[in-house]
C-alpha positions as YAML, in Angstrom:
chain: A
units: angstrom
residues:
- id: 1
  name: MET
  ca: [150.19, 83.54, 202.72]
- id: 2
  name: SER
  ca: [147.52, 85.93, 201.66]
- id: 3
  name: LEU
  ca: [145.07, 85.49, 198.82]
- id: 4
  name: THR
  ca: [144.34, 88.38, 196.55]
- id: 5
  name: ILE
  ca: [140.82, 88.42, 195.09]
- id: 6
  name: LYS
  ca: [140.27, 90.64, 192.10]
- id: 7
  name: LYS
  ca: [136.82, 92.11, 191.65]
- id: 8
  name: PRO
  ca: [135.56, 92.11, 188.12]
- id: 9
  name: GLY
  ca: [135.58, 95.45, 186.53]
- id: 10
  name: ARG
  ca: [132.53, 97.42, 185.60]
- id: 11
  name: GLY
  ca: [132.91, 96.62, 181.91]
- id: 12
  name: ARG
  ca: [132.71, 92.88, 182.58]
- id: 13
  name: ARG
  ca: [129.59, 93.32, 184.72]
- id: 14
  name: VAL
  ca: [127.81, 95.25, 181.90]
- id: 15
  name: ALA
  ca: [128.77, 92.62, 179.32]
- id: 16
  name: ALA
  ca: [127.40, 89.83, 181.50]
- id: 17
  name: GLY
  ca: [124.16, 91.71, 182.03]
- id: 18
  name: SER
  ca: [123.75, 92.23, 178.28]
- id: 19
  name: LEU
  ca: [124.27, 88.51, 177.59]
- id: 20
  name: ILE
  ca: [121.56, 87.60, 180.09]
- id: 21
  name: ALA
  ca: [119.08, 90.08, 178.50]
- id: 22
  name: VAL
  ca: [119.74, 88.77, 174.99]
- id: 23
  name: ALA
  ca: [119.22, 85.19, 176.14]
- id: 24
  name: ALA
  ca: [115.90, 86.13, 177.77]
- id: 25
  name: LEU
  ca: [114.68, 87.85, 174.62]
- id: 26
  name: GLY
  ca: [115.64, 84.85, 172.51]
- id: 27
  name: LEU
  ca: [113.69, 82.48, 174.69]
- id: 28
  name: SER
  ca: [110.66, 84.78, 174.63]
- id: 29
  name: ALA
  ca: [110.79, 85.09, 170.84]
- id: 30
  name: CYS
  ca: [111.03, 81.32, 170.39]
- id: 31
  name: LYS
  ca: [108.06, 80.78, 172.65]
- id: 32
  name: GLY
  ca: [105.93, 83.38, 170.81]
- id: 33
  name: GLY
  ca: [106.82, 81.96, 167.40]
- id: 34
  name: THR
  ca: [105.95, 78.45, 168.53]
- id: 35
  name: ASP
  ca: [102.55, 79.57, 169.83]
- id: 36
  name: ALA
  ca: [101.67, 81.48, 166.63]
- id: 37
  name: ALA
  ca: [102.74, 78.61, 164.40]
- id: 38
  name: SER
  ca: [100.80, 76.07, 166.43]
- id: 39
  name: HIS
  ca: [97.56, 78.17, 166.28]
- id: 40
  name: PRO
  ca: [97.34, 79.76, 162.75]
- id: 41
  name: SER
  ca: [93.55, 79.61, 162.58]
- id: 42
  name: SER
  ca: [93.24, 81.58, 165.82]
- id: 43
  name: ALA
  ca: [95.46, 84.35, 164.48]
- id: 44
  name: ALA
  ca: [93.54, 84.54, 161.18]
- id: 45
  name: ALA
  ca: [90.21, 84.56, 163.00]
- id: 46
  name: SER
  ca: [91.38, 87.40, 165.18]
- id: 47
  name: ALA
  ca: [92.45, 89.46, 162.15]
- id: 48
  name: THR
  ca: [89.20, 88.76, 160.29]
- id: 49
  name: SER
  ca: [87.16, 89.66, 163.34]
- id: 50
  name: SER
  ca: [89.02, 92.93, 163.67]
- id: 51
  name: ASP
  ca: [88.50, 93.84, 159.99]
- id: 52
  name: THR
  ca: [84.82, 92.94, 160.11]
- id: 53
  name: GLY
  ca: [84.32, 95.00, 163.20]
- id: 54
  name: GLN
  ca: [85.90, 98.01, 161.56]
- id: 55
  name: GLY
  ca: [83.73, 97.62, 158.43]
- id: 56
  name: SER
  ca: [80.55, 97.25, 160.46]
- id: 57
  name: GLY
  ca: [81.41, 100.31, 162.45]
- id: 58
  name: ALA
  ca: [81.91, 102.34, 159.26]
- id: 59
  name: GLN
  ca: [78.54, 101.30, 157.85]
- id: 60
  name: ALA
  ca: [76.75, 101.91, 161.13]
- id: 61
  name: SER
  ca: [78.16, 105.41, 161.30]
- id: 62
  name: GLY
  ca: [76.94, 106.24, 157.78]
- id: 63
  name: GLY
  ca: [80.01, 105.04, 155.86]
- id: 64
  name: GLN
  ca: [79.82, 103.31, 152.50]
- id: 65
  name: SER
  ca: [80.92, 99.82, 151.63]
- id: 66
  name: PRO
  ca: [83.69, 99.40, 149.04]
- id: 67
  name: GLY
  ca: [82.44, 99.89, 145.50]
- id: 68
  name: ALA
  ca: [79.40, 101.93, 146.52]
- id: 69
  name: LYS
  ca: [78.76, 105.09, 144.53]
- id: 70
  name: PRO
  ca: [79.00, 108.30, 146.53]
- id: 71
  name: GLN
  ca: [75.83, 110.29, 146.97]
- id: 72
  name: SER
  ca: [76.08, 114.01, 146.65]
- id: 73
  name: SER
  ca: [74.31, 116.27, 149.09]
- id: 74
  name: ALA
  ca: [74.01, 119.94, 149.65]
- id: 75
  name: PRO
  ca: [75.59, 121.65, 152.67]
- id: 76
  name: GLY
  ca: [73.71, 120.86, 155.87]
- id: 77
  name: GLY
  ca: [72.73, 117.35, 154.75]
- id: 78
  name: HIS
  ca: [69.83, 118.50, 152.53]
- id: 79
  name: ARG
  ca: [69.55, 117.37, 148.91]
- id: 80
  name: PRO
  ca: [69.08, 120.11, 146.31]
- id: 81
  name: PRO
  ca: [65.49, 120.37, 144.97]
- id: 82
  name: ALA
  ca: [64.73, 118.82, 141.59]
- id: 83
  name: ALA
  ca: [64.51, 121.16, 138.66]
- id: 84
  name: PRO
  ca: [60.89, 122.07, 137.87]
- id: 85
  name: SER
  ca: [59.41, 120.55, 134.74]
- id: 86
  name: VAL
  ca: [58.66, 122.91, 131.87]
- id: 87
  name: THR
  ca: [55.68, 122.51, 129.54]
- id: 88
  name: PRO
  ca: [56.18, 124.04, 126.06]
- id: 89
  name: LYS
  ca: [53.75, 126.82, 125.27]
- id: 90
  name: GLY
  ca: [51.52, 126.50, 122.23]
- id: 91
  name: THR
  ca: [48.21, 125.22, 121.02]
- id: 92
  name: VAL
  ca: [49.21, 121.56, 121.37]
- id: 93
  name: PRO
  ca: [51.77, 120.09, 123.76]
- id: 94
  name: ARG
  ca: [54.47, 118.41, 121.71]
- id: 95
  name: THR
  ca: [54.97, 114.73, 122.32]
- id: 96
  name: THR
  ca: [58.36, 113.68, 123.63]
- id: 97
  name: GLN
  ca: [60.41, 110.84, 122.26]
- id: 98
  name: SER
  ca: [60.59, 108.40, 125.17]
- id: 99
  name: HIS
  ca: [61.60, 105.29, 123.19]
- id: 100
  name: SER
  ca: [64.72, 106.46, 121.37]
- id: 101
  name: SER
  ca: [66.31, 103.01, 121.68]
- id: 102
  name: ALA
  ca: [63.43, 101.40, 119.82]
- id: 103
  name: MET
  ca: [62.95, 104.09, 117.23]
- id: 104
  name: ALA
  ca: [65.87, 106.13, 115.92]
- id: 105
  name: ALA
  ca: [65.17, 109.72, 114.86]
- id: 106
  name: SER
  ca: [66.36, 108.93, 111.33]
- id: 107
  name: ASP
  ca: [63.77, 106.13, 111.09]
- id: 108
  name: ARG
  ca: [60.84, 108.07, 112.55]
- id: 109
  name: CYS
  ca: [57.93, 109.03, 110.31]
- id: 110
  name: THR
  ca: [57.97, 112.80, 109.93]
- id: 111
  name: ALA
  ca: [55.04, 115.11, 109.29]
- id: 112
  name: ALA
  ca: [56.44, 115.95, 105.86]
- id: 113
  name: ALA
  ca: [56.44, 112.27, 104.87]
- id: 114
  name: MET
  ca: [52.86, 111.54, 105.94]
- id: 115
  name: SER
  ca: [49.30, 112.50, 105.18]
- id: 116
  name: LEU
  ca: [46.59, 112.83, 107.82]
- id: 117
  name: ARG
  ca: [42.83, 112.36, 107.78]
- id: 118
  name: LEU
  ca: [39.96, 111.86, 110.22]
- id: 119
  name: GLY
  ca: [37.97, 108.68, 109.67]
- id: 120
  name: ARG
  ca: [34.25, 108.05, 110.12]
- id: 121
  name: ALA
  ca: [32.76, 108.28, 113.60]
- id: 122
  name: ASP
  ca: [31.95, 105.05, 115.42]
- id: 123
  name: ALA
  ca: [29.17, 105.61, 117.99]
- id: 124
  name: GLY
  ca: [27.96, 103.09, 120.53]
- id: 125
  name: ALA
  ca: [27.02, 102.75, 124.22]
- id: 126
  name: GLY
  ca: [27.22, 106.49, 124.72]
- id: 127
  name: ASN
  ca: [30.75, 106.76, 123.29]
- id: 128
  name: ILE
  ca: [31.97, 108.25, 120.02]
- id: 129
  name: ARG
  ca: [35.32, 107.31, 118.51]
- id: 130
  name: TYR
  ca: [37.12, 108.79, 115.51]
- id: 131
  name: PRO
  ca: [40.17, 107.15, 113.90]
- id: 132
  name: LEU
  ca: [42.97, 109.60, 113.21]
- id: 133
  name: ILE
  ca: [44.84, 108.05, 110.29]
- id: 134
  name: PHE
  ca: [48.51, 108.60, 109.39]
- id: 135
  name: THR
  ca: [49.68, 107.33, 105.98]
- id: 136
  name: ASN
  ca: [53.28, 107.04, 104.84]
- id: 137
  name: LYS
  ca: [53.48, 108.93, 101.57]
- id: 138
  name: GLY
  ca: [57.27, 108.81, 101.42]
- id: 139
  name: LYS
  ca: [59.56, 106.54, 99.40]
- id: 140
  name: LYS
  ca: [61.01, 104.57, 102.31]
- id: 141
  name: ALA
  ca: [59.74, 102.76, 105.38]
- id: 142
  name: CYS
  ca: [59.47, 104.64, 108.67]
- id: 143
  name: THR
  ca: [58.23, 104.01, 112.21]
- id: 144
  name: LEU
  ca: [55.79, 105.52, 114.69]
- id: 145
  name: ARG
  ca: [55.39, 104.84, 118.37]
- id: 146
  name: GLY
  ca: [53.44, 106.48, 121.14]
- id: 147
  name: PHE
  ca: [50.80, 109.16, 121.36]
- id: 148
  name: PRO
  ca: [50.10, 112.05, 119.00]
- id: 149
  name: GLY
  ca: [49.42, 115.48, 120.50]
- id: 150
  name: VAL
  ca: [45.91, 116.51, 119.47]
- id: 151
  name: SER
  ca: [43.85, 119.70, 119.80]
- id: 152
  name: LEU
  ca: [40.75, 121.09, 118.14]
- id: 153
  name: ILE
  ca: [40.86, 124.58, 116.67]
- id: 154
  name: ASN
  ca: [38.97, 126.90, 114.36]
- id: 155
  name: ARG
  ca: [40.23, 128.33, 111.10]
- id: 156
  name: ASP
  ca: [41.22, 131.55, 112.84]
- id: 157
  name: GLY
  ca: [43.55, 129.53, 115.07]
- id: 158
  name: SER
  ca: [41.45, 129.84, 118.22]
- id: 159
  name: ALA
  ca: [41.43, 126.76, 120.41]
- id: 160
  name: VAL
  ca: [38.29, 124.76, 121.10]
- id: 161
  name: GLY
  ca: [38.39, 123.17, 124.55]
- id: 162
  name: LYS
  ca: [41.56, 121.51, 125.81]
- id: 163
  name: PRO
  ca: [44.12, 119.15, 124.23]
- id: 164
  name: ALA
  ca: [43.28, 115.45, 124.24]
- id: 165
  name: THR
  ca: [44.56, 113.43, 127.19]
- id: 166
  name: ARG
  ca: [46.33, 110.09, 126.77]
- id: 167
  name: ALA
  ca: [44.41, 106.85, 127.08]
- id: 168
  name: ALA
  ca: [45.69, 103.33, 127.75]
- id: 169
  name: GLY
  ca: [49.32, 102.25, 127.21]
- id: 170
  name: ALA
  ca: [52.04, 103.61, 124.95]
- id: 171
  name: GLY
  ca: [51.83, 100.66, 122.54]
- id: 172
  name: GLY
  ca: [54.60, 99.23, 120.39]
- id: 173
  name: VAL
  ca: [56.55, 100.35, 117.37]
- id: 174
  name: VAL
  ca: [54.50, 100.54, 114.17]
- id: 175
  name: ARG
  ca: [56.55, 100.23, 110.99]
- id: 176
  name: LEU
  ca: [55.00, 101.72, 107.86]
- id: 177
  name: GLN
  ca: [56.08, 100.79, 104.37]
- id: 178
  name: PRO
  ca: [55.34, 103.38, 101.66]
- id: 179
  name: GLY
  ca: [51.57, 103.63, 101.31]
- id: 180
  name: GLN
  ca: [50.77, 101.90, 104.61]
- id: 181
  name: SER
  ca: [48.78, 103.52, 107.42]
- id: 182
  name: ALA
  ca: [48.57, 103.63, 111.21]
- id: 183
  name: HIS
  ca: [45.87, 105.15, 113.36]
- id: 184
  name: ALA
  ca: [45.16, 106.59, 116.78]
- id: 185
  name: VAL
  ca: [41.63, 106.82, 118.16]
- id: 186
  name: LEU
  ca: [40.00, 110.03, 119.41]
- id: 187
  name: HIS
  ca: [37.29, 109.44, 122.00]
- id: 188
  name: THR
  ca: [34.45, 111.49, 123.48]
- id: 189
  name: VAL
  ca: [30.92, 110.77, 124.69]
- id: 190
  name: ASN
  ca: [27.40, 111.57, 123.48]
- id: 191
  name: GLU
  ca: [25.67, 114.72, 124.57]
- id: 192
  name: GLY
  ca: [23.69, 114.21, 127.77]
- id: 193
  name: VAL
  ca: [25.76, 111.30, 129.08]
- id: 194
  name: THR
  ca: [27.08, 113.60, 131.80]
- id: 195
  name: ASP
  ca: [26.06, 117.00, 133.10]
- id: 196
  name: THR
  ca: [29.20, 118.61, 131.64]
- id: 197
  name: PRO
  ca: [28.19, 120.74, 128.64]
- id: 198
  name: CYS
  ca: [29.56, 120.06, 125.15]
- id: 199
  name: TRP
  ca: [32.25, 122.20, 123.58]
- id: 200
  name: ALA
  ca: [31.57, 124.27, 120.51]
- id: 201
  name: LYS
  ca: [31.99, 122.54, 117.17]
- id: 202
  name: SER
  ca: [35.52, 122.63, 115.82]
- id: 203
  name: GLN
  ca: [36.80, 123.05, 112.29]
- id: 204
  name: ILE
  ca: [40.33, 121.66, 112.34]
- id: 205
  name: VAL
  ca: [42.14, 118.82, 114.12]
- id: 206
  name: TYR
  ca: [45.63, 120.06, 114.95]
- id: 207
  name: VAL
  ca: [48.10, 117.20, 115.44]
- id: 208
  name: TYR
  ca: [51.73, 116.56, 116.33]
- id: 209
  name: PRO
  ca: [52.67, 113.01, 115.23]
- id: 210
  name: PRO
  ca: [54.45, 110.90, 117.88]
- id: 211
  name: GLY
  ca: [57.97, 112.22, 118.43]
- id: 212
  name: SER
  ca: [57.56, 115.06, 115.93]
- id: 213
  name: LYS
  ca: [58.00, 118.80, 116.38]
- id: 214
  name: GLU
  ca: [56.14, 119.62, 113.16]
- id: 215
  name: PRO
  ca: [52.31, 119.80, 113.24]
- id: 216
  name: MET
  ca: [49.78, 118.38, 110.80]
- id: 217
  name: THR
  ca: [46.15, 119.38, 110.29]
- id: 218
  name: THR
  ca: [42.99, 117.88, 108.87]
- id: 219
  name: GLY
  ca: [39.31, 118.85, 108.80]
- id: 220
  name: SER
  ca: [37.38, 117.93, 111.94]
- id: 221
  name: ASP
  ca: [34.06, 117.38, 110.11]
- id: 222
  name: GLY
  ca: [32.24, 119.21, 112.90]
- id: 223
  name: LEU
  ca: [33.70, 117.02, 115.66]
- id: 224
  name: ARG
  ca: [32.28, 118.13, 118.99]
- id: 225
  name: VAL
  ca: [33.47, 117.02, 122.41]
- id: 226
  name: CYS
  ca: [30.84, 116.37, 125.10]
- id: 227
  name: GLY
  ca: [30.90, 115.36, 128.73]
- id: 228
  name: GLY
  ca: [34.37, 116.80, 129.21]
- id: 229
  name: ARG
  ca: [35.87, 113.60, 127.74]
- id: 230
  name: PHE
  ca: [38.47, 113.98, 125.01]
- id: 231
  name: ASP
  ca: [41.31, 111.46, 124.86]
- id: 232
  name: VAL
  ca: [43.55, 109.77, 122.32]
- id: 233
  name: THR
  ca: [45.19, 106.34, 122.13]
- id: 234
  name: ALA
  ca: [48.68, 105.45, 121.00]
- id: 235
  name: VAL
  ca: [49.14, 104.65, 117.31]
- id: 236
  name: GLU
  ca: [48.30, 101.14, 116.05]
- id: 237
  name: PRO
  ca: [48.81, 99.47, 112.68]
- id: 238
  name: GLY
  ca: [46.20, 99.84, 109.93]
- id: 239
  name: ALA
  ca: [43.55, 102.35, 108.94]
- id: 240
  name: LEU
  ca: [40.02, 102.45, 110.34]
- id: 241
  name: GLY
  ca: [37.06, 104.20, 108.71]
...
């Protein structure tokens, strides 16, 4: 009696091999999931470390952190040069309005709403000071702040010396009710205090009030600058002289 042994066909062998591969993958997946679930802090730390490393690398290579404003640059890595400042031509440099938040243009004392005069000289310790007095002649209150632009001229319009330089700080806002005054102080020194010769005597003080584009004038009463010193303070409340 002979035994007949049938060999499994090729199709059965492929199916068996596939079942073994699937089982192996399942076991591997279960093991990986168990490890990740049992160590969540390690996985998070790894992700955080990776992100931080990438961010640090970006900053080290010249990158910008999130939220930073981009900086523009010209081709080649060079920044474009700043525009040159321009000084207005004229007898007196006009003062600029640098405190617009504190003093609105509609509230500013204008040249048309004020009168101007030069007060009495106050001499002492080799210095001479003249109050330059602005008075509100309008019908409503207005404000002044900062430095007037001041030059000395003759009646023919020719300039005497150079415009006054600014002295001390810009000061605060001065509010003038109708009829009230504010003043700035012109300063020079006595003849002989320094070796610098005196200027010729002037006839007119030519003034731009703080923040104004319209000039005002008053007689200079023979004011003469000596020692090369001619400066002006910011306006302050009240009238002197």
